[in-house]
PDB file of C-alpha atoms and ligand atoms in Angstrom:
ATOM      1  CA  MET H   1     -14.499  -7.504 -26.649  1.00 58.00           C
ATOM      2  CA  ALA H   2     -11.874 -10.358 -26.557  1.00 54.00           C
ATOM      3  CA  SER H   3      -9.622 -10.117 -23.370  1.00 62.00           C
ATOM      4  CA  VAL H   4      -6.554 -10.755 -25.235  1.00 57.00           C
ATOM      5  CA  ALA H   5      -5.326  -7.869 -27.340  1.00 52.00           C
ATOM      6  CA  PRO H   6      -4.428  -8.376 -31.083  1.00 39.00           C
ATOM      7  CA  THR H   7      -0.930  -7.156 -30.189  1.00 39.00           C
ATOM      8  CA  TYR H   8      -0.187  -9.106 -26.801  1.00 40.00           C
ATOM      9  CA  TYR H   9       1.733  -7.105 -24.573  1.00 40.00           C
ATOM     10  CA  THR H  10       5.334  -8.119 -24.249  1.00 47.00           C
ATOM     11  CA  ASN H  11       7.656  -7.438 -21.119  1.00 55.00           C
ATOM     12  CA  GLN H  12      10.041  -5.048 -23.381  1.00 61.00           C
ATOM     13  CA  VAL H  13      12.532  -2.785 -22.035  1.00 65.00           C
ATOM     14  CA  GLN H  14      14.934  -0.517 -23.287  1.00 69.00           C
ATOM     15  CA  VAL H  15      18.662  -1.394 -21.707  1.00 74.00           C
ATOM     16  CA  THR H  16      20.941   1.325 -21.242  1.00 81.00           C
ATOM     17  CA  ASP H  17      23.789   1.995 -18.817  1.00 85.00           C
ATOM     18  CA  GLU H  18      21.882   4.385 -16.580  1.00 90.00           C
ATOM     19  CA  ALA H  19      22.105   3.263 -12.492  1.00 92.00           C
ATOM     20  CA  ALA H  20      19.304   4.570 -10.471  1.00 95.00           C
ATOM     21  CA  SER H  21      20.605   6.717  -7.174  1.00 95.00           C
ATOM     22  CA  PHE H  22      19.156   6.268  -4.076  1.00 97.00           C
ATOM     23  CA  SER H  23      18.500   8.442  -0.231  1.00 97.00           C
ATOM     24  CA  PRO H  24      20.802   7.084   2.551  1.00 97.00           C
ATOM     25  CA  SER H  25      18.027   6.047   3.904  1.00 98.00           C
ATOM     26  CA  VAL H  26      16.832   3.552   1.338  1.00 98.00           C
ATOM     27  CA  LEU H  27      20.724   2.514   0.947  1.00 98.00           C
ATOM     28  CA  GLU H  28      20.888   1.828   4.880  1.00 98.00           C
ATOM     29  CA  GLU H  29      17.556  -0.561   4.052  1.00 98.00           C
ATOM     30  CA  MET H  30      19.410  -2.401   1.167  1.00 98.00           C
ATOM     31  CA  ASP H  31      22.774  -2.615   3.230  1.00 97.00           C
ATOM     32  CA  SER H  32      20.336  -4.198   6.300  1.00 97.00           C
ATOM     33  CA  HIS H  33      19.037  -7.161   3.881  1.00 97.00           C
ATOM     34  CA  LEU H  34      22.608  -7.434   2.440  1.00 96.00           C
ATOM     35  CA  ALA H  35      24.124  -7.895   5.978  1.00 96.00           C
ATOM     36  CA  LYS H  36      21.648 -10.952   6.757  1.00 97.00           C
ATOM     37  CA  TYR H  37      23.758 -12.958   4.242  1.00 96.00           C
ATOM     38  CA  PRO H  38      27.307 -14.076   4.761  1.00 95.00           C
ATOM     39  CA  SER H  39      29.590 -11.811   2.184  1.00 92.00           C
ATOM     40  CA  GLU H  40      30.194 -14.009  -0.741  1.00 94.00           C
ATOM     41  CA  ARG H  41      26.847 -14.652  -1.014  1.00 95.00           C
ATOM     42  CA  LYS H  42      25.654 -11.578  -1.933  1.00 95.00           C
ATOM     43  CA  ARG H  43      23.424 -12.931  -4.572  1.00 95.00           C
ATOM     44  CA  SER H  44      20.452 -14.183  -1.698  1.00 97.00           C
ATOM     45  CA  ALA H  45      19.686 -10.553  -0.898  1.00 97.00           C
ATOM     46  CA  LEU H  46      18.444 -10.360  -4.761  1.00 98.00           C
ATOM     47  CA  ILE H  47      15.102 -10.335  -4.351  1.00 97.00           C
ATOM     48  CA  PRO H  48      14.309  -8.606  -1.084  1.00 97.00           C
ATOM     49  CA  LEU H  49      16.277  -5.769  -2.821  1.00 98.00           C
ATOM     50  CA  LEU H  50      14.239  -6.332  -5.766  1.00 98.00           C
ATOM     51  CA  PHE H  51      11.212  -5.289  -3.662  1.00 96.00           C
ATOM     52  CA  VAL H  52      12.857  -2.327  -2.601  1.00 97.00           C
ATOM     53  CA  ILE H  53      13.742  -1.425  -6.049  1.00 97.00           C
ATOM     54  CA  GLN H  54      10.029  -1.831  -6.883  1.00 95.00           C
ATOM     55  CA  ARG H  55       8.530   0.473  -3.986  1.00 94.00           C
ATOM     56  CA  GLU H  56      10.815   3.029  -4.645  1.00 96.00           C
ATOM     57  CA  ARG H  57      10.597   3.176  -8.220  1.00 95.00           C
ATOM     58  CA  GLY H  58       7.094   2.024  -8.844  1.00 91.00           C
ATOM     59  CA  TYR H  59       8.256  -0.707 -10.584  1.00 93.00           C
ATOM     60  CA  VAL H  60      11.868  -2.506 -11.513  1.00 94.00           C
ATOM     61  CA  ASP H  61      13.366  -0.535 -14.450  1.00 92.00           C
ATOM     62  CA  ASN H  62      16.667  -0.741 -16.029  1.00 92.00           C
ATOM     63  CA  ALA H  63      18.370   1.602 -14.131  1.00 95.00           C
ATOM     64  CA  GLY H  64      17.176   0.028 -10.612  1.00 96.00           C
ATOM     65  CA  VAL H  65      18.644  -3.375 -12.212  1.00 95.00           C
ATOM     66  CA  ASN H  66      21.594  -1.847 -13.391  1.00 95.00           C
ATOM     67  CA  PHE H  67      21.836  -0.274  -9.562  1.00 96.00           C
ATOM     68  CA  LEU H  68      21.290  -4.078  -8.638  1.00 96.00           C
ATOM     69  CA  ALA H  69      24.059  -5.347 -10.698  1.00 95.00           C
ATOM     70  CA  LYS H  70      26.370  -3.268  -9.291  1.00 95.00           C
ATOM     71  CA  PHE H  71      25.514  -3.298  -5.804  1.00 96.00           C
ATOM     72  CA  LEU H  72      25.583  -7.186  -5.729  1.00 96.00           C
ATOM     73  CA  ASP H  73      28.256  -7.869  -8.231  1.00 95.00           C
ATOM     74  CA  LEU H  74      26.672  -9.430 -10.439  1.00 95.00           C
ATOM     75  CA  GLU H  75      26.173  -9.408 -14.339  1.00 94.00           C
ATOM     76  CA  VAL H  76      23.184  -6.969 -15.522  1.00 93.00           C
ATOM     77  CA  THR H  77      21.477 -10.580 -16.758  1.00 93.00           C
ATOM     78  CA  ASP H  78      22.075 -12.212 -13.739  1.00 94.00           C
ATOM     79  CA  VAL H  79      19.378  -9.402 -12.087  1.00 95.00           C
ATOM     80  CA  TRP H  80      17.249  -9.551 -15.349  1.00 93.00           C
ATOM     81  CA  GLU H  81      16.813 -13.207 -15.197  1.00 93.00           C
ATOM     82  CA  THR H  82      15.502 -12.920 -12.243  1.00 95.00           C
ATOM     83  CA  VAL H  83      13.175 -10.546 -12.396  1.00 93.00           C
ATOM     84  CA  THR H  84      11.709 -12.129 -15.616  1.00 90.00           C
ATOM     85  CA  PHE H  85      11.035 -15.530 -13.848  1.00 90.00           C
ATOM     86  CA  TYR H  86       8.596 -13.910 -11.009  1.00 90.00           C
ATOM     87  CA  SER H  87       5.493 -12.333 -12.187  1.00 85.00           C
ATOM     88  CA  MET H  88       5.595 -10.421  -8.862  1.00 87.00           C
ATOM     89  CA  PHE H  89       7.765  -7.894 -10.245  1.00 92.00           C
ATOM     90  CA  ASN H  90       6.602  -5.507 -12.717  1.00 91.00           C
ATOM     91  CA  LEU H  91       8.244  -4.348 -15.715  1.00 90.00           C
ATOM     92  CA  ARG H  92       6.166  -1.015 -16.170  1.00 89.00           C
ATOM     93  CA  LYS H  93       3.923   1.384 -14.555  1.00 90.00           C
ATOM     94  CA  ILE H  94       0.854  -0.819 -13.116  1.00 92.00           C
ATOM     95  CA  GLY H  95      -2.231   0.618 -11.699  1.00 95.00           C
ATOM     96  CA  ARG H  96      -3.521   0.893  -8.192  1.00 95.00           C
ATOM     97  CA  HIS H  97      -5.137  -2.302  -8.355  1.00 96.00           C
ATOM     98  CA  HIS H  98      -3.234  -5.151  -9.659  1.00 95.00           C
ATOM     99  CA  ILE H  99      -5.273  -7.860 -10.783  1.00 97.00           C
ATOM    100  CA  GLN H 100      -3.499 -11.370 -11.910  1.00 96.00           C
ATOM    101  CA  ILE H 101      -5.494 -13.966 -12.740  1.00 97.00           C
ATOM    102  CA  CYS H 102      -3.876 -17.298 -12.638  1.00 97.00           C
ATOM    103  CA  LYS H 103      -3.946 -18.963 -16.213  1.00 96.00           C
ATOM    104  CA  THR H 104      -2.407 -22.292 -15.240  1.00 97.00           C
ATOM    105  CA  LEU H 105      -4.373 -25.649 -15.484  1.00 97.00           C
ATOM    106  CA  SER H 106      -6.815 -25.845 -12.780  1.00 98.00           C
ATOM    107  CA  CYS H 107      -7.731 -22.051 -12.997  1.00 98.00           C
ATOM    108  CA  ARG H 108      -8.173 -22.624 -16.734  1.00 97.00           C
ATOM    109  CA  VAL H 109     -10.218 -25.634 -16.913  1.00 98.00           C
ATOM    110  CA  MET H 110     -12.582 -24.232 -13.888  1.00 98.00           C
ATOM    111  CA  GLY H 111     -13.302 -20.776 -15.675  1.00 97.00           C
ATOM    112  CA  GLU H 112     -10.441 -18.664 -15.921  1.00 97.00           C
ATOM    113  CA  PRO H 113     -11.424 -17.683 -19.646  1.00 97.00           C
ATOM    114  CA  GLU H 114     -14.551 -16.635 -18.701  1.00 98.00           C
ATOM    115  CA  ILE H 115     -13.109 -14.566 -15.782  1.00 98.00           C
ATOM    116  CA  THR H 116     -10.485 -12.912 -17.427  1.00 97.00           C
ATOM    117  CA  GLU H 117     -13.221 -11.826 -20.077  1.00 97.00           C
ATOM    118  CA  HIS H 118     -15.670 -10.748 -17.137  1.00 98.00           C
ATOM    119  CA  VAL H 119     -12.546  -8.824 -15.830  1.00 97.00           C
ATOM    120  CA  CYS H 120     -11.277  -7.259 -19.218  1.00 97.00           C
ATOM    121  CA  ASN H 121     -14.923  -6.260 -20.194  1.00 97.00           C
ATOM    122  CA  LYS H 122     -16.300  -4.883 -17.054  1.00 96.00           C
ATOM    123  CA  LEU H 123     -12.703  -2.075 -17.542  1.00 97.00           C
ATOM    124  CA  GLY H 124     -12.529  -1.888 -20.868  1.00 96.00           C
ATOM    125  CA  ILE H 125      -8.873  -3.093 -21.422  1.00 96.00           C
ATOM    126  CA  TYR H 126      -7.338  -5.658 -22.464  1.00 95.00           C
ATOM    127  CA  VAL H 127      -4.925  -8.491 -20.589  1.00 95.00           C
ATOM    128  CA  GLY H 128      -1.758  -6.665 -20.068  1.00 91.00           C
ATOM    129  CA  GLU H 129      -3.074  -2.969 -20.302  1.00 93.00           C
ATOM    130  CA  THR H 130      -3.816  -0.502 -17.343  1.00 95.00           C
ATOM    131  CA  THR H 131      -6.973   1.735 -17.338  1.00 96.00           C
ATOM    132  CA  ALA H 132      -6.459   5.399 -18.177  1.00 96.00           C
ATOM    133  CA  ASP H 133      -7.321   6.323 -14.835  1.00 96.00           C
ATOM    134  CA  GLU H 134      -4.290   4.115 -13.743  1.00 95.00           C
ATOM    135  CA  LYS H 135      -6.415   2.251 -11.424  1.00 96.00           C
ATOM    136  CA  TYR H 136      -6.402  -0.893 -12.834  1.00 96.00           C
ATOM    137  CA  THR H 137      -3.856  -3.795 -14.238  1.00 95.00           C
ATOM    138  CA  VAL H 138      -5.069  -6.854 -15.408  1.00 96.00           C
ATOM    139  CA  SER H 139      -2.174  -9.405 -15.992  1.00 94.00           C
ATOM    140  CA  LEU H 140      -2.181 -13.210 -16.736  1.00 95.00           C
ATOM    141  CA  VAL H 141       0.032 -15.086 -14.072  1.00 94.00           C
ATOM    142  CA  GLU H 142       1.137 -18.618 -13.807  1.00 94.00           C
ATOM    143  CA  CYS H 143      -0.045 -20.660 -10.560  1.00 96.00           C
ATOM    144  CA  LEU H 144      -0.270 -18.943  -7.447  1.00 96.00           C
ATOM    145  CA  GLY H 145      -0.353 -22.529  -5.574  1.00 97.00           C
ATOM    146  CA  SER H 146      -4.435 -21.774  -4.448  1.00 97.00           C
ATOM    147  CA  CYS H 147      -5.475 -24.517  -7.254  1.00 98.00           C
ATOM    148  CA  GLY H 148      -8.085 -26.246  -4.785  1.00 97.00           C
ATOM    149  CA  THR H 149     -10.064 -22.864  -4.766  1.00 98.00           C
ATOM    150  CA  ALA H 150      -9.758 -22.225  -8.521  1.00 98.00           C
ATOM    151  CA  PRO H 151     -10.625 -20.182 -10.555  1.00 98.00           C
ATOM    152  CA  MET H 152      -8.499 -17.466  -8.480  1.00 98.00           C
ATOM    153  CA  MET H 153      -6.988 -14.365  -8.724  1.00 98.00           C
ATOM    154  CA  GLN H 154      -4.591 -11.746  -6.774  1.00 97.00           C
ATOM    155  CA  ILE H 155      -5.449  -8.390  -6.588  1.00 97.00           C
ATOM    156  CA  GLY H 156      -1.947  -6.947  -4.426  1.00 90.00           C
ATOM    157  CA  PHE H 157      -1.231  -9.324  -1.704  1.00 88.00           C
ATOM    158  CA  ASP H 158      -5.324 -10.544  -1.599  1.00 96.00           C
ATOM    159  CA  TYR H 159      -5.901 -14.198  -2.820  1.00 98.00           C
ATOM    160  CA  HIS H 160      -9.816 -14.182  -4.137  1.00 98.00           C
ATOM    161  CA  GLU H 161     -11.145 -17.416  -4.564  1.00 98.00           C
ATOM    162  CA  ASP H 162     -13.560 -19.555  -6.214  1.00 98.00           C
ATOM    163  CA  LEU H 163     -14.501 -17.038  -8.466  1.00 98.00           C
ATOM    164  CA  THR H 164     -17.880 -16.469 -10.538  1.00 98.00           C
ATOM    165  CA  THR H 165     -18.392 -13.307 -12.458  1.00 98.00           C
ATOM    166  CA  GLU H 166     -20.991 -12.334  -9.831  1.00 98.00           C
ATOM    167  CA  LYS H 167     -18.291 -12.315  -7.126  1.00 98.00           C
ATOM    168  CA  VAL H 168     -15.781 -10.555  -9.661  1.00 98.00           C
ATOM    169  CA  ASP H 169     -18.429  -7.868  -9.649  1.00 97.00           C
ATOM    170  CA  ARG H 170     -18.670  -7.465  -5.845  1.00 97.00           C
ATOM    171  CA  ILE H 171     -14.768  -7.743  -5.487  1.00 97.00           C
ATOM    172  CA  LEU H 172     -14.091  -4.866  -8.053  1.00 96.00           C
ATOM    173  CA  ASP H 173     -16.909  -2.606  -7.148  1.00 95.00           C
ATOM    174  CA  SER H 174     -15.587  -2.825  -3.562  1.00 96.00           C
ATOM    175  CA  LEU H 175     -12.157  -1.422  -4.572  1.00 94.00           C
ATOM    176  CA  LYS H 176     -11.445   2.109  -3.541  1.00 82.00           C
TER     177      LYS H 176
HETATM  178  S1  FES E 201      -3.925 -22.977 -10.928  1.00 89.39           S
HETATM  179 FE1  FES E 201      -4.337 -21.531 -10.440  1.00 89.39          FE
HETATM  180  S2  FES E 201      -3.665 -21.260  -8.372  1.00 89.39           S
HETATM  181 FE2  FES E 201      -3.082 -23.130  -9.110  1.00 89.39          FE
END
């Protein structure tokens, strides 16, 4: 099976005016992030707050973005441009293990296509998809800053480097 679906996944979202709400403890946590920055520089808290949104809602959704825009006195587009720039923010529900394979130059020439195809074949999904049991999601991402140990992938917060198909098998088999 090829690793990229004929209809390639796109991060399309439906934009509405709905805004998320959060518990008092989460709001308190958000305020504590905001307090780290000067009041005229609220925007500086955007990335830590996006991590809170992602943790609380499972991914960064439209309602979470609308909430943050109001919370930080930003335009909704200001929030979306940050969310869609960084691959660490997910725009949809992902599996328990998010496998992010680097597709940039060093990894590409050192075997990324073979690694991607191997991962996808092993899991039975295309890039951008999640397995039916919601355990794995596979994404291709830009350089993760580990070019000297290409090809590499990130799963959760862990880097796996100098990949071979045998090493990929061992890593995937070790995931619970
Ligand atoms: S090119 Fe893959 S980590 Fe930089």
